Short mmCIF file of N, CA and C in Angstrom, two decimals:
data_model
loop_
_atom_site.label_atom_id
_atom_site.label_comp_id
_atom_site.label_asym_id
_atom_site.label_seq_id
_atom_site.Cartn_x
_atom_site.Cartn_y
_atom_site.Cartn_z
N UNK A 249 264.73 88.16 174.59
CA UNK A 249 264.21 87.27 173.55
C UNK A 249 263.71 85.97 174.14
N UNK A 250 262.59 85.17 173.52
CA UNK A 250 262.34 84.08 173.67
C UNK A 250 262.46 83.40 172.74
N UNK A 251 262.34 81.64 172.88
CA UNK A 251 262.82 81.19 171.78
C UNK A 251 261.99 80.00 172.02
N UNK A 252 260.91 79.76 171.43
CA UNK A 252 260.20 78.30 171.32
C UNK A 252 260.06 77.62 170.48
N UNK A 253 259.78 76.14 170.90
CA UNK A 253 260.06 75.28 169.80
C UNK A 253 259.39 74.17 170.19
N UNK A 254 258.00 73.68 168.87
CA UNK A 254 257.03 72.90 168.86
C UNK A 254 257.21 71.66 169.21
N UNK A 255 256.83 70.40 169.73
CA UNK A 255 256.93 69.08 168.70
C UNK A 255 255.83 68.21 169.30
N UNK A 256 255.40 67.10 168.85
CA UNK A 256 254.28 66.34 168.72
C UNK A 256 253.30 66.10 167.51
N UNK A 257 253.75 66.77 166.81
CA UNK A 257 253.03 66.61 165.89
C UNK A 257 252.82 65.38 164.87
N UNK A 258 251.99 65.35 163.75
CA UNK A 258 252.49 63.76 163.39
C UNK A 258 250.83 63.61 162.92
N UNK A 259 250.48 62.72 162.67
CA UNK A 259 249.34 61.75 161.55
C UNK A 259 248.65 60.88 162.69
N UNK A 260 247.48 61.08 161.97
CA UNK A 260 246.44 60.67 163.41
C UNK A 260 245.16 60.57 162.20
N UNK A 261 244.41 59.08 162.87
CA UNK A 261 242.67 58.94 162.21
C UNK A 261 241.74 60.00 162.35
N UNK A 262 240.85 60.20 161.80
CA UNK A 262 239.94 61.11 162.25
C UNK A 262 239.43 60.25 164.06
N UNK A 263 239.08 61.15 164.87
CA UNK A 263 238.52 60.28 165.86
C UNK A 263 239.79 60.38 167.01
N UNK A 264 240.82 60.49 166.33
CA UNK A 264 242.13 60.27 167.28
C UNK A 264 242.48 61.23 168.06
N UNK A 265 243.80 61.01 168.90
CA UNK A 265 244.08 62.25 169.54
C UNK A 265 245.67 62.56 169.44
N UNK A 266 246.13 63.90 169.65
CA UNK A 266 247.91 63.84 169.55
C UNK A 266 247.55 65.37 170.37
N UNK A 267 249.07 65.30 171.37
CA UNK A 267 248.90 66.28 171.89
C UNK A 267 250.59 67.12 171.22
N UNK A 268 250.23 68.38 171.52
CA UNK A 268 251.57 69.41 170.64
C UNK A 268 252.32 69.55 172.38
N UNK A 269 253.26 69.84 172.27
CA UNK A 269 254.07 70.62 172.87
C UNK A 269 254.74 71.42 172.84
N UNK A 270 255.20 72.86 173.35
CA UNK A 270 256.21 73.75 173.30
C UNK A 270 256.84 74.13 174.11
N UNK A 271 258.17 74.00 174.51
CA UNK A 271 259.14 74.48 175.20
C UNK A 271 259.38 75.98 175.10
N UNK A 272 259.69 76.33 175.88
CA UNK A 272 260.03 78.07 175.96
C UNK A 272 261.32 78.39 176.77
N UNK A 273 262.24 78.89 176.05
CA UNK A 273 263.40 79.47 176.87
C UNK A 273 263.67 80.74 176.51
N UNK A 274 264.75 81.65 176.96
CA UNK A 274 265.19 82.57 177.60
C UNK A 274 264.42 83.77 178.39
N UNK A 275 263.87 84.84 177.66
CA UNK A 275 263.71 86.20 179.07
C UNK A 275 261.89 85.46 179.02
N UNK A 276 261.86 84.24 179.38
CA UNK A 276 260.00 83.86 179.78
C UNK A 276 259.36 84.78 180.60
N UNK A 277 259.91 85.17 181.65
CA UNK A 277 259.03 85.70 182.53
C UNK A 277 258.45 87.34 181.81
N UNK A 278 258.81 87.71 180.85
CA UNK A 278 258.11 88.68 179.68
C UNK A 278 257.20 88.23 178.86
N UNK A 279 256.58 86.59 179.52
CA UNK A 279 255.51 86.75 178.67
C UNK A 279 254.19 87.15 179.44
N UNK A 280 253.19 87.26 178.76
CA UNK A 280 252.14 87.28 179.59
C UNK A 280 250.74 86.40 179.03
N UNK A 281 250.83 85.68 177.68
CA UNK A 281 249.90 84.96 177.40
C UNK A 281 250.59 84.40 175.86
N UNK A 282 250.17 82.91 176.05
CA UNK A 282 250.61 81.92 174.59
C UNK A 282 249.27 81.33 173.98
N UNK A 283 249.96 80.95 173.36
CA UNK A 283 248.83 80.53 172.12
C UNK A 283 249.14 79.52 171.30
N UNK A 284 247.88 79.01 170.67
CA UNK A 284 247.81 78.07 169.13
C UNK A 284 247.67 78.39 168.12
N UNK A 285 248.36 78.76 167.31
CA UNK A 285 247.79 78.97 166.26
C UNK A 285 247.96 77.95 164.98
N UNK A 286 247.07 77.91 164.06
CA UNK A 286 247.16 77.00 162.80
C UNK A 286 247.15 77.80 161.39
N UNK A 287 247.63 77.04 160.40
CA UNK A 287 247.30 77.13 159.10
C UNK A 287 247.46 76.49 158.93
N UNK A 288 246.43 76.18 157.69
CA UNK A 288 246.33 75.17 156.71
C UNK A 288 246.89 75.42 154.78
N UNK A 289 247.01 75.21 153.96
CA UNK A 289 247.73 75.16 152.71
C UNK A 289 246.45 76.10 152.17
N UNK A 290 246.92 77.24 152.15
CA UNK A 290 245.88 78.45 150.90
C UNK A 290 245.00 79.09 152.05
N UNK A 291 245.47 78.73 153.16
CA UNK A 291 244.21 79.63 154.30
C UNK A 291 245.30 80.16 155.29
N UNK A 292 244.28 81.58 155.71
CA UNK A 292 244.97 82.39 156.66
C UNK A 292 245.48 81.48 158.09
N UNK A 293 246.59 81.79 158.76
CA UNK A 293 246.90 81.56 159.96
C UNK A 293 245.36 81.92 161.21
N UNK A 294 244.77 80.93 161.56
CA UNK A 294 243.74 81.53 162.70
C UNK A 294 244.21 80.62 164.24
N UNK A 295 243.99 81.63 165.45
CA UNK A 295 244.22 81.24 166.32
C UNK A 295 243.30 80.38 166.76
N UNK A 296 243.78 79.44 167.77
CA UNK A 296 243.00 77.81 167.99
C UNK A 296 242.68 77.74 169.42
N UNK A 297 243.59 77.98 170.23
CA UNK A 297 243.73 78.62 171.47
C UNK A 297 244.65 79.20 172.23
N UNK A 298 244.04 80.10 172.98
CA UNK A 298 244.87 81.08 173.88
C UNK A 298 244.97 80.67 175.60
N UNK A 299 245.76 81.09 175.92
CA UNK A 299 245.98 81.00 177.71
C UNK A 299 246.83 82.36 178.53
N UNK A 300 246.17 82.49 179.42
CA UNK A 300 246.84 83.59 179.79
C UNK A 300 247.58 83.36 181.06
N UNK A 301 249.05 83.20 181.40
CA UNK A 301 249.20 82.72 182.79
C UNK A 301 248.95 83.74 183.89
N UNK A 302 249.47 84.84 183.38
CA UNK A 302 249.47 85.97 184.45
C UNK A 302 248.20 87.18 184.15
N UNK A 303 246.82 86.45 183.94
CA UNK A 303 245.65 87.08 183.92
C UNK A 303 245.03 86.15 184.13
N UNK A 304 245.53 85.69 185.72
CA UNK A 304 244.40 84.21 185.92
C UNK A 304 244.16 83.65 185.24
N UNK A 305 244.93 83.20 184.50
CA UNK A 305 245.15 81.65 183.27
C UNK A 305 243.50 81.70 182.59
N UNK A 306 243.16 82.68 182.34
CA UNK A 306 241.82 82.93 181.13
C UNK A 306 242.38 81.86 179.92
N UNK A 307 241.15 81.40 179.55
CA UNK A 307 241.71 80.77 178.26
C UNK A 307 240.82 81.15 177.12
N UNK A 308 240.86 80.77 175.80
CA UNK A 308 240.17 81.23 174.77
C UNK A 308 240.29 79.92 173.81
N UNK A 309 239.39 79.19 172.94
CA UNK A 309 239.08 78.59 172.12
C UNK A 309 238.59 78.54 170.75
N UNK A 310 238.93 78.91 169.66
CA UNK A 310 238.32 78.48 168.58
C UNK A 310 237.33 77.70 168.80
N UNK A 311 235.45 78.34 168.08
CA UNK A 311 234.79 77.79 167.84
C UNK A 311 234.87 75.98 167.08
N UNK A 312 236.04 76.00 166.33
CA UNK A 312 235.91 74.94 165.89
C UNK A 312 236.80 73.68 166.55
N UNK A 313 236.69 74.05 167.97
CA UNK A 313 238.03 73.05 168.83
C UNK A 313 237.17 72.98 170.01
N UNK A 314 236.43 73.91 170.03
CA UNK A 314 236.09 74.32 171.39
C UNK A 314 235.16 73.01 172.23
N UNK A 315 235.84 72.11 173.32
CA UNK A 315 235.07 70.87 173.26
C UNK A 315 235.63 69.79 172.96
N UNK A 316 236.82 69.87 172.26
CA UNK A 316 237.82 68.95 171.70
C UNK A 316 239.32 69.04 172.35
N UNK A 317 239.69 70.31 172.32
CA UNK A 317 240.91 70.56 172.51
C UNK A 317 241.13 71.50 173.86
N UNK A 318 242.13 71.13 174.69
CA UNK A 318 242.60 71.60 175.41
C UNK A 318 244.04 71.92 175.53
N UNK A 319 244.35 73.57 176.05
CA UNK A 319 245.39 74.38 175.96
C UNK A 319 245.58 74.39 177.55
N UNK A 320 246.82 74.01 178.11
CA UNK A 320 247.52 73.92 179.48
C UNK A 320 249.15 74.21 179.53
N UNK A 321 249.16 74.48 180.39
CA UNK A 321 250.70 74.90 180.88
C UNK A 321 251.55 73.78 181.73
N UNK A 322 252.47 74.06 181.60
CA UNK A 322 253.21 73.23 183.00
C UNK A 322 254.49 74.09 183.30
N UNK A 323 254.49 75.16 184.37
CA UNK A 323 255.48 76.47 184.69
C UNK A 323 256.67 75.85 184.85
N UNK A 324 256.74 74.42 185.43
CA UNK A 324 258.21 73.82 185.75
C UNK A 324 259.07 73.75 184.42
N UNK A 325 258.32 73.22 183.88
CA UNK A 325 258.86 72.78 182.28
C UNK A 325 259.25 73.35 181.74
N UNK A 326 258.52 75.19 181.77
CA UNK A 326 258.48 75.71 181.00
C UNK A 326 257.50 75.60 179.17
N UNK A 327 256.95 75.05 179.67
CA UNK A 327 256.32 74.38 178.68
C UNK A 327 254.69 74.09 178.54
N UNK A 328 254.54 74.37 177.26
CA UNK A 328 252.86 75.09 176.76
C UNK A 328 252.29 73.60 175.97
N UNK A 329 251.17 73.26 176.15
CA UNK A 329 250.69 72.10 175.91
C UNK A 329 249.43 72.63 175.14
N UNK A 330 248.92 70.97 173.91
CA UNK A 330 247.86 71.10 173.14
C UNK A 330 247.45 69.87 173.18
N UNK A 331 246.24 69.63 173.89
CA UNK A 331 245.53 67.99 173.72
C UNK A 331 244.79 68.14 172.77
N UNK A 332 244.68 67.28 171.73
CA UNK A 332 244.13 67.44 170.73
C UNK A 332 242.89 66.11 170.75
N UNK A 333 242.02 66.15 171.09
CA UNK A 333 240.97 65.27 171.05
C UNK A 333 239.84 64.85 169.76
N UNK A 334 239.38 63.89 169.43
CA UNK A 334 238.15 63.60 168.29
C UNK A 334 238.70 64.59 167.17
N UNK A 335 239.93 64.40 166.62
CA UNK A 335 240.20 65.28 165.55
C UNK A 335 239.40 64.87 164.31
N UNK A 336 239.51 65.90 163.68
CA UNK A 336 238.70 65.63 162.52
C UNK A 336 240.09 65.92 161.33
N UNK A 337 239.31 65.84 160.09
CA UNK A 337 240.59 65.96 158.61
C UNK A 337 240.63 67.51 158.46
N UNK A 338 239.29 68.42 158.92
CA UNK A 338 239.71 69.67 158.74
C UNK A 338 240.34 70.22 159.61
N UNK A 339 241.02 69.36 160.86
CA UNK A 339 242.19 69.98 161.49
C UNK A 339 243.56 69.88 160.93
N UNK A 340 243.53 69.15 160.01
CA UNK A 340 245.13 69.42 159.64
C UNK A 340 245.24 70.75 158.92
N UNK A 341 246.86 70.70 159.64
CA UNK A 341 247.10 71.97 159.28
C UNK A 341 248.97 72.35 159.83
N UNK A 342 249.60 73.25 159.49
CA UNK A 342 250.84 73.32 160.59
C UNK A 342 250.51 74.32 161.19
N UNK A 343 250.66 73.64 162.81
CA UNK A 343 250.56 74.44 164.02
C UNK A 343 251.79 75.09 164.49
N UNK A 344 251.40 76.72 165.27
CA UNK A 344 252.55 77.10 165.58
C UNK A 344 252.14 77.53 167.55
N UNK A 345 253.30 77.61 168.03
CA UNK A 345 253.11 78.04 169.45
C UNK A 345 254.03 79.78 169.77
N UNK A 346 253.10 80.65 170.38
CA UNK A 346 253.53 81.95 169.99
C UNK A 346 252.95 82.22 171.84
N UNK A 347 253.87 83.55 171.63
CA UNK A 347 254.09 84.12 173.15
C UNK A 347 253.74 85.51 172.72
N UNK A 348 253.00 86.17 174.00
CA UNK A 348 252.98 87.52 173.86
C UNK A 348 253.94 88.31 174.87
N UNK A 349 254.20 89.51 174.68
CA UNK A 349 255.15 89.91 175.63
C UNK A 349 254.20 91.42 176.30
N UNK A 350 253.00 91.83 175.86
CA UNK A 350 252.46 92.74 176.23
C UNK A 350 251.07 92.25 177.59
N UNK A 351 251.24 93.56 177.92
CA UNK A 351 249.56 93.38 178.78
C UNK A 351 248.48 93.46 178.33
N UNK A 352 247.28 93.14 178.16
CA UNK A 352 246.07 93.25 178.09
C UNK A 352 245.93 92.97 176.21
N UNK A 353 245.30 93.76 175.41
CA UNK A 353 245.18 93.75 174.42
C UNK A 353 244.00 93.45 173.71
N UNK A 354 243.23 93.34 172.89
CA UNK A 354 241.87 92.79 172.23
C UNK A 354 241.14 91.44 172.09
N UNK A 355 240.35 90.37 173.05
CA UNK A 355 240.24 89.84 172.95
C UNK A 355 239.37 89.16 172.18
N UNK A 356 239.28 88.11 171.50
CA UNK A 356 240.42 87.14 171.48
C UNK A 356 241.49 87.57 170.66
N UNK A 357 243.07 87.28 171.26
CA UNK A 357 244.07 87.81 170.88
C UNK A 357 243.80 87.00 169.52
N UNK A 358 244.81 88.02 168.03
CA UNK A 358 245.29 87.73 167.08
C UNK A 358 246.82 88.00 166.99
N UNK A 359 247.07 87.11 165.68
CA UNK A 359 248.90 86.81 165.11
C UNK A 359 249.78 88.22 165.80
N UNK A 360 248.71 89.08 165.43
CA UNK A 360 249.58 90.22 165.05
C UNK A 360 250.16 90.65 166.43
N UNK A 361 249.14 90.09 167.77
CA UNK A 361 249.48 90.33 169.01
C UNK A 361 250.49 89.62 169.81
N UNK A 362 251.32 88.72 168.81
CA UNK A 362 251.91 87.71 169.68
C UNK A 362 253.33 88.10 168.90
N UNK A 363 254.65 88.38 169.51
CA UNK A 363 255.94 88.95 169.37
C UNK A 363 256.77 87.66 168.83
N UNK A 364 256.64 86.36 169.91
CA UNK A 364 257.42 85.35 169.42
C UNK A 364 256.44 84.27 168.63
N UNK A 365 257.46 83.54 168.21
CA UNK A 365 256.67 82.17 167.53
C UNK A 365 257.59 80.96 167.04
N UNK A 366 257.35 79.80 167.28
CA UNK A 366 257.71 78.68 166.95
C UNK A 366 258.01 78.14 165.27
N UNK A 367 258.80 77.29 165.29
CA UNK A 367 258.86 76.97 163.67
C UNK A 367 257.90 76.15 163.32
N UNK A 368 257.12 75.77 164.23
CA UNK A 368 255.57 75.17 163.60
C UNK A 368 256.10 73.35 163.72
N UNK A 369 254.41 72.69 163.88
CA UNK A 369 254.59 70.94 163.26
C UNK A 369 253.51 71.23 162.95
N UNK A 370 253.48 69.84 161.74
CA UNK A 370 252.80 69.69 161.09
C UNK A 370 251.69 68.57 162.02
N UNK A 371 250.77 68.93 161.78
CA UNK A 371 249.33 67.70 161.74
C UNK A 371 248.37 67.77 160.59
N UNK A 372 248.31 65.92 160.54
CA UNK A 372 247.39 65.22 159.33
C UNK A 372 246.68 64.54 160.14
N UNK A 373 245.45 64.77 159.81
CA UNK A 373 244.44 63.78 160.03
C UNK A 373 243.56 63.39 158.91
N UNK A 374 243.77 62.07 158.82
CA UNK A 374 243.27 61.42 157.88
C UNK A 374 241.91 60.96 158.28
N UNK A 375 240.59 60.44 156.93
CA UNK A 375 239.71 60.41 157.19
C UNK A 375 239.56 58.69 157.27
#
């Protein structure tokens, strides 16, 4: 099992920046790629970005981040990072951080591909 858990989250101008963080503990080395994902209140969960560590750290972006936001690792830490840059109000939303435990799969990965997941933070961006 893994067990992650978000935080950074929090209220930010449009224009601003906040970065997420996620910690990851127990059997980690079963993962093979994490992720961002968001929802917002009455809309589906869509992924924001992906990273793959052990497929040459490929990454993947939501069209609507793509340019703004950056998804990074830090292996010491254990821990999965979200810079969140020039946010806008249609980024709020609660974000979650999710692990996959399989190889390969359909890219760009979806929810359904990712085994673990975080209890989510919230981000507001106000206009």
């Amino acid at each position: 099992q893994v067990q992650l858990v978000e935080s950074g989250g929090g209220s930010a101008q449009a224009g601003g920046s906040l970065r997420l963080s996620c910690r990851a503990s127990g059997y980690i080395d079963s993962i093979y790629c994490m992720a961002w994902f968001r929802q917002a209140p009455e809309k589906e969960r869509e992924v924001v970005a992906t990273i793959c560590p052990r497929g040459g750290g490929t990454t993947y972006y939501a069209d609507s981040v793509q340019g703004r936001f950056t998804i990074s690792q830090d292996n010491a830490k254990n821990t999965l990072y979200l810079r969140m840059a020039s946010l806008k109000p249609e980024d709020t939303a609660m974000y979650y951080c999710a692990g996959r435990n399989q190889f390969g799969g359909t890219w760009p990965l979806a929810s359904a591909d990712f085994a673990y997941w975080g209890q989510g933070t919230q981000v507001t961006v106000s206009s």
